[in-house]
Every structure is written in C-alpha cells, then in structure tokens.
Short mmCIF file of C-alpha atoms and ligand atoms in Angstrom, two decimals:
data_model
loop_
_atom_site.label_atom_id
_atom_site.label_comp_id
_atom_site.label_asym_id
_atom_site.label_seq_id
_atom_site.Cartn_x
_atom_site.Cartn_y
_atom_site.Cartn_z
CA PHE N 26 54.63 -1.59 -17.72
CA ILE N 27 50.55 -2.03 -18.06
CA SER N 28 50.28 -5.49 -17.04
CA LYS N 29 52.06 -4.77 -13.86
CA TYR N 30 49.27 -2.04 -12.84
CA THR N 31 46.51 -4.59 -13.95
CA ILE N 32 43.86 -4.66 -11.97
CA ASN N 33 40.01 -4.82 -11.83
CA LEU N 34 37.40 -2.93 -12.81
CA LEU N 35 36.26 -1.71 -9.88
CA ILE N 36 32.85 0.72 -9.91
CA ILE N 37 32.68 1.95 -6.60
CA TYR N 38 29.41 3.63 -5.78
CA THR N 39 30.24 7.12 -3.22
CA LEU N 40 28.91 6.47 -0.31
CA SER N 41 26.30 9.03 1.12
CA TYR N 42 25.00 9.79 4.56
CA SER N 43 21.48 11.31 2.21
CA LYS N 44 18.68 8.92 2.86
CA ASN N 45 18.02 8.63 -1.09
CA GLN N 46 21.34 7.05 -1.54
CA MET N 47 19.88 6.24 -4.92
CA GLY N 48 17.64 9.25 -5.62
CA ASN N 49 19.96 10.37 -7.96
CA PHE N 50 20.04 7.78 -11.01
CA ASP N 51 17.24 6.42 -9.94
CA HIS N 52 14.96 7.99 -12.36
CA THR N 53 12.58 4.15 -13.59
CA SER N 54 8.05 4.43 -12.78
CA CYS N 55 7.41 2.70 -10.34
CA SER N 56 3.92 0.85 -9.70
CA CYS N 57 2.01 -0.91 -6.35
CA THR N 58 0.01 -3.18 -7.13
CA GLY N 59 -3.92 -3.66 -7.14
CA LYS N 60 -4.42 -3.01 -3.81
CA GLY N 61 -2.78 0.21 -3.97
CA VAL N 62 -4.11 3.35 -2.98
CA VAL N 63 -3.27 6.20 -6.09
CA LEU N 64 -2.55 8.86 -3.91
CA LYS N 65 -3.32 11.63 -6.90
CA ASN N 66 -6.99 11.05 -6.85
CA ALA N 67 -7.05 12.65 -3.34
CA ILE N 68 -6.51 16.14 -4.41
CA PRO N 69 -9.57 17.61 -5.46
CA GLY N 70 -8.75 17.88 -9.69
CA ASP N 71 -8.80 22.22 -10.32
CA GLN N 72 -5.70 22.32 -7.36
CA LEU N 73 -4.18 19.11 -8.35
CA ASP N 74 -1.79 21.12 -11.32
CA GLU N 75 -0.95 23.77 -8.64
CA VAL N 76 -0.03 21.23 -5.89
CA LEU N 77 2.35 18.97 -8.13
CA ARG N 78 4.22 21.91 -9.33
CA ARG N 79 4.48 22.99 -5.93
CA ARG N 80 5.40 19.61 -4.52
CA ALA N 81 7.99 18.99 -8.11
CA GLU N 82 9.64 22.19 -6.10
CA GLU N 83 9.92 21.39 -2.84
CA TYR N 84 11.11 17.47 -4.07
CA ARG N 85 13.84 19.77 -5.55
CA LYS N 86 15.08 21.10 -2.66
CA GLN N 87 15.06 18.57 -0.57
CA GLN N 88 17.04 16.48 -3.31
CA ASN N 89 19.21 19.29 -3.60
CA ARG N 90 19.69 18.63 0.79
CA THR N 91 20.68 15.15 0.95
CA ASN N 92 22.10 14.24 -1.84
CA THR N 93 25.15 15.48 -2.87
CA ASN N 94 27.05 16.17 -6.01
CA LEU N 95 28.98 13.07 -5.06
CA ASP N 96 26.26 10.52 -5.12
CA VAL N 97 27.72 10.58 -9.16
CA LEU N 98 29.44 6.56 -10.40
CA LEU N 99 33.09 6.22 -10.22
CA VAL N 100 34.39 3.85 -12.51
CA ALA N 101 38.34 3.54 -11.49
CA PRO N 102 39.44 3.08 -14.87
CA SER N 103 42.65 0.01 -15.35
CA ASN N 104 46.05 -0.03 -15.41
CA SER N 105 46.59 3.21 -14.23
CA PRO N 106 49.41 4.15 -12.56
CA LEU N 107 47.59 6.18 -9.92
CA GLN N 108 47.56 6.41 -6.91
CA TYR N 109 45.10 8.34 -5.33
CA PRO N 110 42.76 8.47 -1.98
CA ILE N 111 39.63 5.81 -3.44
CA HIS N 112 37.29 6.77 -0.35
CA GLY N 113 37.61 7.99 3.24
CA PHE N 114 38.62 11.39 2.88
CA THR N 115 37.14 13.96 5.22
CA VAL N 116 38.15 17.09 5.06
CA GLU N 117 36.26 19.75 7.72
CA PRO N 118 34.95 22.64 6.03
CA LEU N 119 37.41 25.72 4.81
CA THR N 120 40.38 23.73 6.51
CA LYS N 121 43.61 23.13 4.81
CA SER N 122 44.68 18.98 5.42
CA LEU N 123 47.05 16.78 3.05
CA ILE N 124 45.72 14.45 0.45
CA PRO N 125 46.85 11.01 1.66
CA GLY N 126 47.89 8.89 -0.38
CA LEU N 127 48.74 10.57 -3.49
CA ALA N 128 51.25 9.07 -5.98
CA VAL N 129 52.60 7.85 -9.14
CA HIS N 130 53.43 4.74 -10.30
CA ALA N 131 54.99 5.12 -13.12
CA GLY N 132 58.23 3.85 -15.39
CA THR N 133 61.55 6.30 -16.44
CA ARG N 134 60.12 9.11 -18.66
CA GLU N 135 61.72 12.29 -18.94
CA LEU N 136 59.75 14.16 -17.63
CA TYR N 137 56.84 13.37 -15.16
CA LYS N 138 53.81 15.96 -15.74
CA VAL N 139 50.59 15.38 -12.96
CA PHE N 140 47.53 17.63 -13.49
CA LEU N 141 44.84 17.44 -10.07
CA SER N 142 41.86 19.51 -9.73
CA VAL N 143 39.01 20.62 -7.85
CA SER N 144 36.23 22.19 -7.73
CA TYR N 145 35.14 23.76 -4.02
CA GLY N 146 38.87 24.24 -2.77
CA ASN N 147 42.38 25.43 -3.61
CA LEU N 148 45.80 22.69 -4.18
CA LEU N 149 49.07 23.84 -1.90
CA VAL N 150 52.29 22.23 -2.87
CA ASP N 151 54.36 22.53 1.00
CA GLY N 152 57.79 22.30 0.27
CA ALA N 153 58.57 23.44 -3.32
CA THR N 154 61.31 25.12 -3.81
CA GLU N 155 62.43 27.44 -7.21
CA THR N 156 63.38 24.34 -8.76
CA ASP N 157 60.43 22.12 -8.70
CA LEU N 158 58.14 22.94 -11.19
CA VAL N 159 54.65 23.93 -9.35
CA VAL N 160 51.87 26.29 -11.50
CA GLY N 161 49.28 26.99 -9.23
CA GLN N 162 49.84 26.99 -5.99
CA GLY N 163 46.86 27.94 -4.02
CA GLN N 164 44.35 28.32 -7.02
CA ASN N 165 41.58 24.86 -7.89
CA ALA N 166 44.04 23.16 -10.70
CA LEU N 167 47.80 22.65 -10.10
CA ASN N 168 50.47 21.05 -12.33
CA ILE N 169 53.89 19.50 -11.56
CA SER N 170 56.81 18.49 -13.18
CA THR N 171 60.02 16.26 -12.20
CA THR N 172 62.35 15.25 -13.78
CA CYS N 173 62.83 12.65 -11.12
CA VAL N 174 59.60 10.64 -9.93
CA ASP N 175 61.21 10.13 -6.13
CA ARG N 176 60.97 13.90 -6.25
CA LEU N 177 57.49 13.76 -8.00
CA ASN N 178 56.25 11.68 -4.83
CA GLN N 179 57.73 13.31 -2.85
CA LEU N 180 56.28 16.54 -3.93
CA LEU N 181 52.64 14.62 -3.86
CA SER N 182 52.96 12.82 -0.50
CA GLN N 183 52.63 17.25 0.36
CA VAL N 184 50.05 18.46 -1.10
CA SER N 185 47.00 19.52 0.22
CA TYR N 186 43.41 20.84 0.10
CA THR N 187 41.50 23.41 1.74
CA SER N 188 37.56 23.72 1.04
CA THR N 189 37.21 27.12 -0.47
CA ILE N 190 32.69 27.08 0.31
CA TYR N 191 31.98 26.87 3.66
CA ARG N 192 28.61 23.12 3.30
CA ILE N 193 29.03 20.86 6.88
CA ASN N 194 27.90 17.70 4.57
CA THR N 195 29.47 17.98 1.03
CA ARG N 196 31.32 16.47 -1.38
CA ASP N 197 34.16 18.19 -3.63
CA LEU N 198 36.21 15.87 -6.67
CA ALA N 199 39.22 15.59 -7.27
CA ASN N 200 40.97 14.66 -10.87
CA PHE N 201 44.80 13.53 -11.08
CA THR N 202 45.73 12.85 -14.14
CA PHE N 203 48.90 11.74 -15.52
CA GLU N 204 49.79 11.14 -19.02
CA ASP N 205 46.31 9.49 -20.81
CA HIS N 206 45.73 8.42 -17.80
CA ALA N 207 43.06 9.95 -15.33
CA VAL N 208 41.11 9.80 -12.42
CA THR N 209 38.74 11.45 -10.11
CA PHE N 210 38.78 10.52 -6.25
CA PRO N 211 36.22 11.92 -2.96
CA ILE N 212 37.01 14.79 -0.84
CA ILE N 213 33.97 14.61 1.51
CA ILE N 214 33.65 17.60 2.95
CA LYS N 215 32.36 17.24 6.30
CA ARG N 216 31.42 20.33 9.81
CA SER N 217 32.63 17.55 12.39
CA SER N 218 29.14 16.97 15.51
CA MET N 219 29.69 16.65 19.08
CA PRO N 220 28.06 14.08 20.58
CA VAL N 221 25.22 14.97 22.87
CA LEU N 222 24.85 11.70 25.78
CA TYR N 223 22.54 10.36 28.38
CA ASP N 224 24.00 9.88 31.30
CA PRO N 225 21.55 6.08 32.16
CA GLY N 226 22.35 6.57 36.08
CA THR N 227 22.77 3.58 38.32
CA ASP N 228 19.15 2.25 37.40
CA ILE N 229 15.70 1.69 35.32
CA ASN N 230 13.93 4.98 36.64
CA THR N 231 17.15 6.99 35.17
CA GLN N 232 17.25 5.31 32.28
CA VAL N 233 13.61 4.98 30.99
CA THR N 234 10.08 7.05 31.32
CA VAL N 235 7.02 5.35 30.89
CA ALA N 236 5.23 8.48 27.96
CA THR N 237 1.60 7.46 27.10
CA LYS N 238 -1.25 10.03 24.86
CA THR N 239 -4.55 10.28 27.01
CA PHE N 240 -7.85 11.03 25.89
CA LEU N 241 -11.22 10.88 27.09
CA ARG N 242 -10.42 7.39 28.95
CA TYR N 243 -9.31 7.99 32.71
CA LYS N 244 -10.53 5.01 33.86
CA GLU N 245 -8.02 2.97 31.69
CA LEU N 246 -5.75 5.85 31.97
CA ASN N 247 -5.96 4.51 36.07
CA VAL N 248 -5.76 0.89 35.40
CA LEU N 249 -3.01 1.51 33.54
CA ILE N 250 -1.14 3.75 36.32
CA GLU N 251 -1.95 0.97 38.89
CA SER N 252 -0.18 -1.39 36.62
CA ILE N 253 2.86 0.50 36.17
CA ARG N 254 3.03 1.58 39.45
CA LYS N 255 2.60 -2.28 40.51
CA TYR N 256 5.85 -3.25 38.93
CA TYR N 257 8.33 -0.04 39.05
CA LYS N 258 7.64 2.09 42.04
CA ASP N 259 9.40 5.07 41.65
CA ILE N 260 9.43 5.62 37.40
CA LYS N 261 8.46 8.12 35.99
CA ILE N 262 5.30 8.49 34.34
CA ILE N 263 5.30 11.69 31.72
CA ILE N 264 1.98 12.00 30.11
CA ALA N 265 -0.04 14.30 27.48
CA ASP N 266 -3.12 14.25 27.27
CA ASP N 267 -6.36 16.43 25.08
CA SER N 268 -9.28 15.72 26.66
CA LEU N 269 -12.52 17.66 26.83
CA ASN N 270 -12.42 18.02 30.46
CA PRO N 271 -9.19 16.77 31.70
CA GLU N 272 -10.52 15.44 34.78
CA ARG N 273 -7.77 13.76 38.02
CA VAL N 274 -5.94 11.53 37.60
CA ASN N 275 -4.03 10.18 40.40
CA GLY N 276 -0.41 8.37 41.23
CA SER N 277 2.83 9.82 42.29
CA ASN N 278 6.25 10.52 40.09
CA ILE N 279 3.40 11.38 36.99
CA GLU N 280 4.17 14.68 34.40
CA ARG N 281 1.01 15.60 33.29
CA TYR N 282 0.38 18.09 30.21
CA ILE N 283 -2.12 19.79 29.69
CA MET N 284 -3.26 20.36 26.02
CA PRO N 285 -5.98 22.23 23.40
CA PRO N 286 -8.87 19.52 23.23
CA ALA N 287 -8.38 17.18 20.84
CA GLN N 288 -5.10 17.87 19.35
CA GLY N 289 -4.97 14.74 17.87
CA TRP N 290 -2.67 11.36 18.40
CA PHE N 291 0.38 12.82 17.01
CA ALA N 292 1.05 15.88 18.67
CA GLY N 293 -0.06 13.86 22.42
CA ARG N 294 3.31 12.20 21.69
CA ASN N 295 5.46 14.62 19.83
CA LEU N 296 4.44 16.80 23.37
CA ALA N 297 5.26 13.51 25.82
CA VAL N 298 8.50 13.17 24.10
CA SER N 299 9.36 16.30 24.15
CA GLN N 300 9.25 16.83 27.87
CA VAL N 301 11.27 12.79 28.28
CA THR N 302 15.29 13.70 30.08
CA THR N 303 16.15 9.77 29.86
CA LYS N 304 18.11 8.22 27.65
CA TYR N 305 14.84 6.03 26.73
CA PHE N 306 11.26 6.24 26.85
CA LEU N 307 8.83 3.54 26.43
CA TRP N 308 5.70 3.95 24.54
CA VAL N 309 2.37 2.68 26.05
CA ASP N 310 -1.14 3.40 25.42
CA ASP N 311 -2.86 4.52 27.30
CA ASP N 312 -5.50 1.12 27.34
CA PHE N 313 -2.70 -1.13 28.15
CA GLN N 314 -2.06 -3.29 31.86
CA PHE N 315 1.97 -3.98 32.67
CA ASN N 316 1.92 -7.48 33.91
CA SER N 317 4.93 -9.70 35.31
CA GLU N 318 5.94 -9.89 31.17
CA THR N 319 6.42 -7.01 31.25
CA LYS N 320 10.51 -6.29 31.64
CA ILE N 321 11.65 -2.66 30.83
CA GLU N 322 15.03 -4.35 31.80
CA SER N 323 14.98 -7.24 29.45
CA PHE N 324 14.25 -3.86 26.42
CA VAL N 325 16.90 -1.30 27.80
CA GLU N 326 19.40 -4.76 27.62
CA ILE N 327 18.99 -5.61 24.03
CA MET N 328 19.27 -1.54 23.68
CA GLU N 329 22.87 -1.71 25.70
CA ALA N 330 24.14 -4.54 24.10
CA VAL N 331 22.88 -3.42 20.02
CA PRO N 332 23.79 0.56 20.79
CA GLU N 333 22.97 1.06 16.57
CA LEU N 334 18.84 0.20 17.59
CA ASP N 335 16.74 2.97 17.91
CA ILE N 336 12.96 0.84 18.15
CA VAL N 337 12.58 -1.83 19.96
CA GLY N 338 8.94 -3.16 20.10
CA GLY N 339 7.11 -6.03 21.66
CA ALA N 340 3.65 -7.25 21.90
CA VAL N 341 0.29 -6.39 23.17
CA ASN N 342 -1.42 -9.10 24.67
CA ASN N 343 0.92 -12.03 22.77
CA ASN N 344 0.50 -10.03 19.33
CA GLN N 345 2.86 -8.65 18.29
CA PHE N 346 1.83 -6.74 15.24
CA TYR N 347 5.66 -6.41 13.44
CA PHE N 348 5.31 -4.68 9.90
CA LYS N 349 8.28 -4.36 6.41
CA LEU N 350 8.15 -1.22 4.24
CA VAL N 351 8.72 -1.49 0.21
CA TYR N 352 9.67 1.75 -0.50
CA GLU N 353 10.84 2.75 -4.09
CA SER N 354 11.52 6.62 -4.94
CA GLY N 355 10.50 6.13 -8.16
CA ASP N 356 9.60 8.05 -11.21
CA MET N 357 10.80 12.18 -10.90
CA GLU N 358 7.52 13.68 -11.51
CA GLU N 359 5.17 10.75 -10.14
CA GLY N 360 7.02 10.04 -7.23
CA GLY N 361 7.31 7.08 -5.44
CA CYS N 362 5.34 3.49 -4.19
CA LEU N 363 5.12 2.55 -1.26
CA SER N 364 4.19 -0.75 0.73
CA ARG N 365 3.23 -1.95 3.76
CA VAL N 366 3.20 -5.67 3.96
CA PHE N 367 2.74 -7.12 7.76
CA ASN N 368 4.77 -10.33 9.21
CA THR N 369 7.59 -10.12 7.23
CA THR N 370 11.04 -9.18 8.96
CA HIS N 371 14.63 -7.71 7.03
CA GLN N 372 17.13 -10.41 9.81
CA ALA N 373 17.36 -11.89 12.79
CA LEU N 374 18.58 -10.17 15.61
CA PRO N 375 21.60 -12.61 16.14
CA SER N 376 21.10 -13.44 19.83
CA TYR N 377 18.01 -12.67 20.36
CA PRO N 378 16.37 -15.25 18.93
CA HIS N 379 12.87 -14.10 19.80
CA CYS N 380 13.99 -10.68 18.49
CA SER N 381 13.28 -9.58 14.45
CA LEU N 382 14.58 -6.62 12.42
CA VAL N 383 11.86 -4.20 10.48
CA ASP N 384 10.21 -1.23 10.40
CA GLY N 385 7.56 -0.56 12.60
CA VAL N 386 6.74 -2.21 15.67
CA VAL N 387 3.03 -1.84 17.71
CA ASN N 388 2.81 1.07 20.42
CA PHE N 389 4.90 -0.80 23.05
CA TYR N 390 7.78 0.04 22.96
CA LEU N 391 11.14 0.91 24.17
CA ALA N 392 12.36 3.55 21.38
CA ARG N 393 16.11 6.19 22.10
CA THR N 394 15.10 9.42 22.85
CA ASP N 395 17.16 11.41 20.47
CA SER N 396 16.50 9.17 17.70
CA VAL N 397 12.46 9.44 18.06
CA ARG N 398 12.57 13.39 18.46
CA ARG N 399 14.61 13.80 15.27
CA VAL N 400 11.94 11.80 13.27
CA GLY N 401 9.20 13.35 15.25
CA PHE N 402 5.59 12.55 15.00
CA ASP N 403 3.62 14.23 11.80
CA PRO N 404 1.40 16.88 13.54
CA VAL N 405 -0.80 16.82 11.05
CA LEU N 406 -1.52 13.66 11.87
CA ASN N 407 -4.75 13.90 14.20
CA ARG N 408 -6.43 10.85 14.40
CA VAL N 409 -5.69 7.09 13.47
CA ALA N 410 -1.99 7.26 12.28
CA HIS N 411 0.89 5.37 14.03
CA SER N 412 2.57 3.68 10.33
CA GLU N 413 3.30 7.09 9.60
CA PHE N 414 5.12 7.64 12.22
CA PHE N 415 7.47 4.14 11.53
CA MET N 416 7.14 5.97 7.37
CA ASP N 417 9.16 8.54 8.61
CA GLY N 418 11.36 7.23 10.26
CA LEU N 419 12.38 5.02 7.29
CA GLY N 420 16.05 4.71 6.77
CA GLU N 421 16.79 6.75 10.31
CA LEU N 422 15.63 4.48 12.41
CA LEU N 423 16.03 0.69 13.17
CA VAL N 424 13.65 -1.51 14.35
CA ALA N 425 13.15 -4.27 16.38
CA SER N 426 10.60 -6.56 17.58
CA CYS N 427 10.88 -9.12 20.01
CA GLY N 428 8.06 -11.23 20.38
CA ASN N 429 8.76 -12.57 24.31
CA ILE N 430 8.18 -8.90 26.18
CA LYS N 431 4.61 -8.59 26.62
CA ILE N 432 1.87 -6.15 28.08
CA GLY N 433 -1.81 -6.40 28.27
CA HIS N 434 -4.53 -4.82 26.57
CA GLN N 435 -7.59 -3.99 28.67
CA ALA N 436 -11.16 -4.87 27.86
CA GLN N 437 -12.11 -3.22 25.51
CA VAL N 438 -15.21 -1.05 26.07
CA ASN N 439 -17.67 1.31 23.99
CA HIS N 440 -16.91 5.32 24.58
CA ASN N 441 -19.23 6.99 22.20
CA THR N 442 -17.31 10.86 22.31
CA TYR N 443 -14.37 8.60 22.46
CA SER N 444 -14.63 6.49 18.98
CA GLU N 445 -16.47 9.56 17.57
CA TYR N 446 -12.96 11.53 18.38
CA ARG N 447 -11.01 8.60 17.29
CA THR N 448 -12.65 7.23 14.15
CA GLN N 449 -11.61 7.78 10.86
CA LYS N 450 -13.92 10.18 8.99
CA LYS N 451 -13.53 9.74 4.94
CA THR N 452 -12.99 13.64 4.66
CA ASP N 453 -9.90 12.88 7.17
CA GLU N 454 -8.91 9.88 4.97
CA ARG N 455 -8.83 11.73 1.77
CA ARG N 456 -6.87 14.86 4.18
CA LYS N 457 -4.72 12.33 4.98
CA LEU N 458 -4.61 10.10 1.48
CA ALA N 459 -3.18 14.27 0.13
CA HIS N 460 -0.49 14.61 2.34
CA HIS N 461 1.18 12.04 1.70
CA PHE N 462 0.99 12.73 -2.29
CA PHE N 463 2.58 15.82 -1.37
CA LYS N 464 4.54 15.86 2.25
CA ASN N 465 6.30 11.68 1.04
CA HIS N 466 6.02 12.44 -2.63
CA LEU N 467 4.55 9.41 -3.45
CA LYS N 468 2.28 8.40 -6.06
CA CYS N 469 0.12 5.01 -4.86
CA VAL N 470 0.96 3.66 -1.40
CA GLU N 471 -0.53 0.20 -0.09
CA TYR N 472 -1.83 -0.37 3.38
C1 NAG V 516 22.50 22.35 -5.48
O1 NAG V 516 22.37 24.32 -5.21
C2 NAG V 516 22.89 24.65 -5.40
C3 NAG V 516 22.85 25.90 -5.02
O2 NAG V 516 21.47 26.48 -4.60
C4 NAG V 516 23.86 24.11 -6.15
O3 NAG V 516 24.83 25.01 -6.99
C5 NAG V 516 24.46 22.91 -5.44
O4 NAG V 516 25.40 22.39 -6.76
C6 NAG V 516 22.97 22.00 -5.80
N1 NAG V 516 23.02 20.33 -5.26
C7 NAG V 516 23.17 19.48 -5.94
C8 NAG V 516 23.16 18.14 -5.34
O5 NAG V 516 21.62 19.56 -6.52
C1 NAG V 517 37.09 16.06 -13.70
O1 NAG V 517 37.00 15.05 -15.46
C2 NAG V 517 35.82 15.65 -15.77
C3 NAG V 517 35.81 14.65 -16.53
O2 NAG V 517 37.07 15.30 -17.63
C4 NAG V 517 35.25 17.21 -15.93
O3 NAG V 517 33.39 16.02 -16.16
C5 NAG V 517 35.40 18.07 -14.52
O4 NAG V 517 34.43 19.00 -14.98
C6 NAG V 517 36.64 17.63 -14.27
N1 NAG V 517 36.24 18.51 -12.61
C7 NAG V 517 37.36 19.63 -12.59
C8 NAG V 517 37.80 20.01 -11.05
O5 NAG V 517 38.77 19.41 -13.28
C1 NAG V 518 48.41 21.95 -16.73
O1 NAG V 518 48.43 21.30 -16.98
C2 NAG V 518 47.07 20.97 -18.46
C3 NAG V 518 47.06 19.42 -18.47
O2 NAG V 518 47.84 18.82 -19.54
C4 NAG V 518 46.79 22.21 -18.88
O3 NAG V 518 45.41 21.77 -19.63
C5 NAG V 518 47.03 23.13 -18.63
O4 NAG V 518 47.19 23.98 -19.85
C6 NAG V 518 48.16 23.61 -17.83
N1 NAG V 518 48.13 25.00 -16.90
C7 NAG V 518 49.57 25.34 -16.96
C8 NAG V 518 48.72 26.67 -15.78
O5 NAG V 518 50.46 24.76 -17.01
C1 NAG V 519 -7.87 9.05 43.18
O1 NAG V 519 -7.98 8.59 44.17
C2 NAG V 519 -9.32 9.29 44.86
C3 NAG V 519 -8.14 9.24 46.30
O2 NAG V 519 -8.17 8.34 47.29
C4 NAG V 519 -10.27 8.13 45.05
O3 NAG V 519 -11.03 8.61 45.71
C5 NAG V 519 -10.60 8.00 43.11
O4 NAG V 519 -11.37 6.93 43.70
C6 NAG V 519 -8.88 7.68 43.07
N1 NAG V 519 -9.35 8.18 41.13
C7 NAG V 519 -9.30 7.00 40.55
C8 NAG V 519 -10.10 7.28 38.88
O5 NAG V 519 -8.81 5.80 40.66
C1 NAG V 520 0.13 -11.19 11.30
O1 NAG V 520 0.79 -12.18 11.69
C2 NAG V 520 -0.96 -13.06 13.64
C3 NAG V 520 0.39 -14.32 14.02
O2 NAG V 520 -0.42 -15.18 12.92
C4 NAG V 520 -2.23 -13.24 12.10
O3 NAG V 520 -3.37 -13.05 13.62
C5 NAG V 520 -1.97 -11.86 11.12
O4 NAG V 520 -3.65 -12.15 11.24
C6 NAG V 520 -0.85 -11.78 10.01
N1 NAG V 520 -1.94 -10.74 9.58
C7 NAG V 520 -1.21 -10.22 8.50
C8 NAG V 520 -1.96 -8.96 7.89
O5 NAG V 520 -1.08 -10.99 7.64
#
C-alpha cells in the first residue's frame, strides 16, 4: 500500500509569532563590513565580563519569552498512512478541544493499534465503550486498539486535547504513531485577545492628532502652529515641551505638556504619543511648516486602504529620507549585526506608485497610535535618535514611505543653547553604542 501514500517530502517550518523566528537554529556568527562599529569597544574594559554575563542571561530569558518550543524543524515522513492536522490547530489554554482530522488509512489488519502522546496536556476519547481498547484516557499518552479500521477512525475523530498548563502563547507537539509510522504535529496553545478599536469618527479631526516635541525653539514652533491652522483649523495639536524656561504658545486646541528641562527627544515623544486619543497621529518636528502639499488625508487614505500598515512617511522639503535595515541575529554569545541602508526599499506598495515598503522613514509620518505605543521610544536615548525607534520596531511595524506627501522645513537658524544640547557629544555616542550592545544584543552596527 506504500505507493498509494507516496507524499512528497514536506518540510514544514512551524510558524512562530515571535520576532526572532529563526532564533533557535541560526547560531552562525555574523559580521559587519569595514564601516561597522564594533560595539564591545564602547564598554569600559573592566566591566566587559560582567556586562557580557548579564547580557547573555537577559538574552536567554528574552528568547524564552519570544521563542516557543515549536521553533523546531518538522519534516513530514513520506509514505505515511496517518492523517493529522499539519498546521493551524489552535486551542485555548486549559480548554477541551477536539483534534481535527485524525485518521488512519491502512489496508486490512487483524489489529489496528495507534499511539498518541503530548507533553503539556491530556488526551481523551469521547464515546469509547467498554469493548474499545482505549488505554490512558485523560492522560498525556493514549493507546487505541481496534479490529476494525472504521471503528478506529470513529474513535480518532473523538479525540480531544486539553492543555494542563496555563500560558498565553505557547505550543505543544503531539506524536501520533501507527505501527512503524510516526508523525509529529503542533498544537498551538493561545489565549484569545480582545480587539482594541478606535472610533474614527466622522472627519480628519476625530481621526488624527498632530504631535510634536519642542525644545527652546518657540519661534519655529509658533510658525508651525500657524501653518497647521492655515490648513487644519480644528485639528488637535499635542506638544511635549522640555524647554529650560517654557514660554507662551499661541493657538487653540493645543495640549502642551511641560516636562522637566532637557529630558530629551524620546522621553518627549513618548509623553506626546501617550496622550493621543485618536486612531492615528501625525508626527512633525517643531521646525516644520505645513504647506499646500501637506495632505493628512492622503496619509489616512493609504492607511485605511492597507490596514496592515503601521506607519506611512512623507517627504520634508522634497527630501524623502528612508532606509532599510539588514539584521542577522548572529551567534548566541557574540550577538547580531545590523546595518542601515539608505534609499533602498523592500517592495513597491501596490496601487500607490509613490509609495514603497521600507524599515524607516523621515520625522514626518502618520502612525497608527496603538502600534507605536507598543514599540515606544526608548527614553535612554536623549539626544540624536531617530533610526533607533525603527530599529526597535523591526519586525513589529509595517512601514511605507511616500514621496508625494510633503511638508516644508523652516530655514535653519542657529540657536547656541539648542545646539549645545542637541549635539551628540563623544561620551553620548559611546553610551549609545554600549546601550545597543546590551539592549539589542548586537555585536556591530553600521549606520
Ligand atoms: C522557558 O523556560 C521554562 C522554565 O522557566 C521552560 O520550562 C521552557 O521550556 C522554556 N521555553 C523555551 C521555549 O525555552
Ligand atoms: C515525540 O517523539 C519524539 C521523537 O521520537 C520524542 O523526542 C518526544 O519526546 C515525543 N514526545 C512526546 C510528547 O511523546
Ligand atoms: C502504548 O503503546 C506504546 C507504543 O506502542 C507502548 O510503548 C506503551 O507501553 C503502550 N501503553 C499502554 C498503557 O498500553
Ligand atoms: C502670541 O499672541 C500674542 C497676542 O496675540 C502676540 O502678542 C504674540 O506676539 C504672539 N506670540 C507669538 C510667539 O507668536
Ligand atoms: C539618497 O537619495 C537622496 C536623493 O536622491 C540623496 O540626496 C542622498 O544623498 C541619498 N543618500 C545616500 C546615503 O545615498
């Protein structure tokens, strides 16, 4: 009967919902090209051993949180008379569910004997009678013996699985054996989550909030606000302000949050975004200026048409800054390698000829509020930091860049105090590299 069951060798990578999908089998060392910065050098020599030890420990725990025991390669054997769910069997934790699709397709035998086993649950055959030979009811290993294949398949169609562990997202592997045929299939144990919806309301003002962060540049900020009001009379503006001496800001429907002085870029962005109540927010820098090409509606239209998108960026003074990140998780001990490649995209965005899918965009973008909150802006980074948000969002945010939605940039004015705070000092640079070494488990980075 073997030829009847000749099935091509199927290689199944069990799907993982985690960031480091390949994390468990990709242990090869990676390298950055000549321009890459080796991050280890940013750690003071006398602290390196201790930092490495702590990093390895945190990495192990992070992998445990995001990878599952199912990140294993399963190869389906050829010529198997066993029928079983290859993929997609998902159960609620601690809840009984019928295992779909279990059957044996075999020629005549005197006795049919199958064996099923799991690691984190119980198996139960409903409707088994005294005459059926079912051993191990309610345990993690079950033997079923019958003299009739139809009865066997009837019983197999009644087998249910109940997880015995409570986890919100993990997997079990079930073994299913008949004679010398053995297969393994995944059972996904997943707590259902509830949707979180934003009521978009009826117009642009109920869909979008404009958010910005300011530091000392009140003249520019007021020009920005005036330009917003010229095109969007009523849209809410949220400003996070960590200036040394907060000044008056003119305008209506403005929510300004005064922060302790010089808290930094990312702290301010987090604060501003935390206060948004609309589905989307439009990020702008405090020295931008709306013009007739600044069409928030165009961003919204794209986001609504492609709901998988999380961020859509535009162009600032015709500069459509965008980049792709190339990441390899690398060796467990050494860490990964990251490089940023400008002016490269992953793919065009179908139906939108001016837009492409990328990993990072300019500081002028429309974002899905809840997606950005999930990634967040790392407040450790307090001066120059832009790509860092997109690094944290890698694999979490679907980002597009569109060259036809534009905003102006006000003429640069020299502010001495501003530059002094804004300019990255050598010690900041080193601190930032040391931060990536630990936080992102990176070995080298190439900007
Ligand atoms: C995670 O750690 C727990 C013990 O704390 C262990 O039982 C489990 O198998 C680990 N999971 C993975 C995927 O390594
Ligand atoms: C399933 O089979 C594999 C390979 O024989 C074995 O390593 C594993 O422990 C088995 N799992 C269960 C739950 O029986
Ligand atoms: C169930 O079947 C397996 C494999 O055929 C065997 O090793 C095990 O002893 C059996 N268990 C019982 C309780 O019959
Ligand atoms: C704010 O408004 C007041 C009163 O209209 C005006 O005197 C002041 O110049 C404005 N400030 C800025 C920075 O535009
Ligand atoms: C990317 O393209 C823009 C516009 O063509 C150009 O000004 C910029 O220098 C390019 N950036 C890099 C890093 O090549």
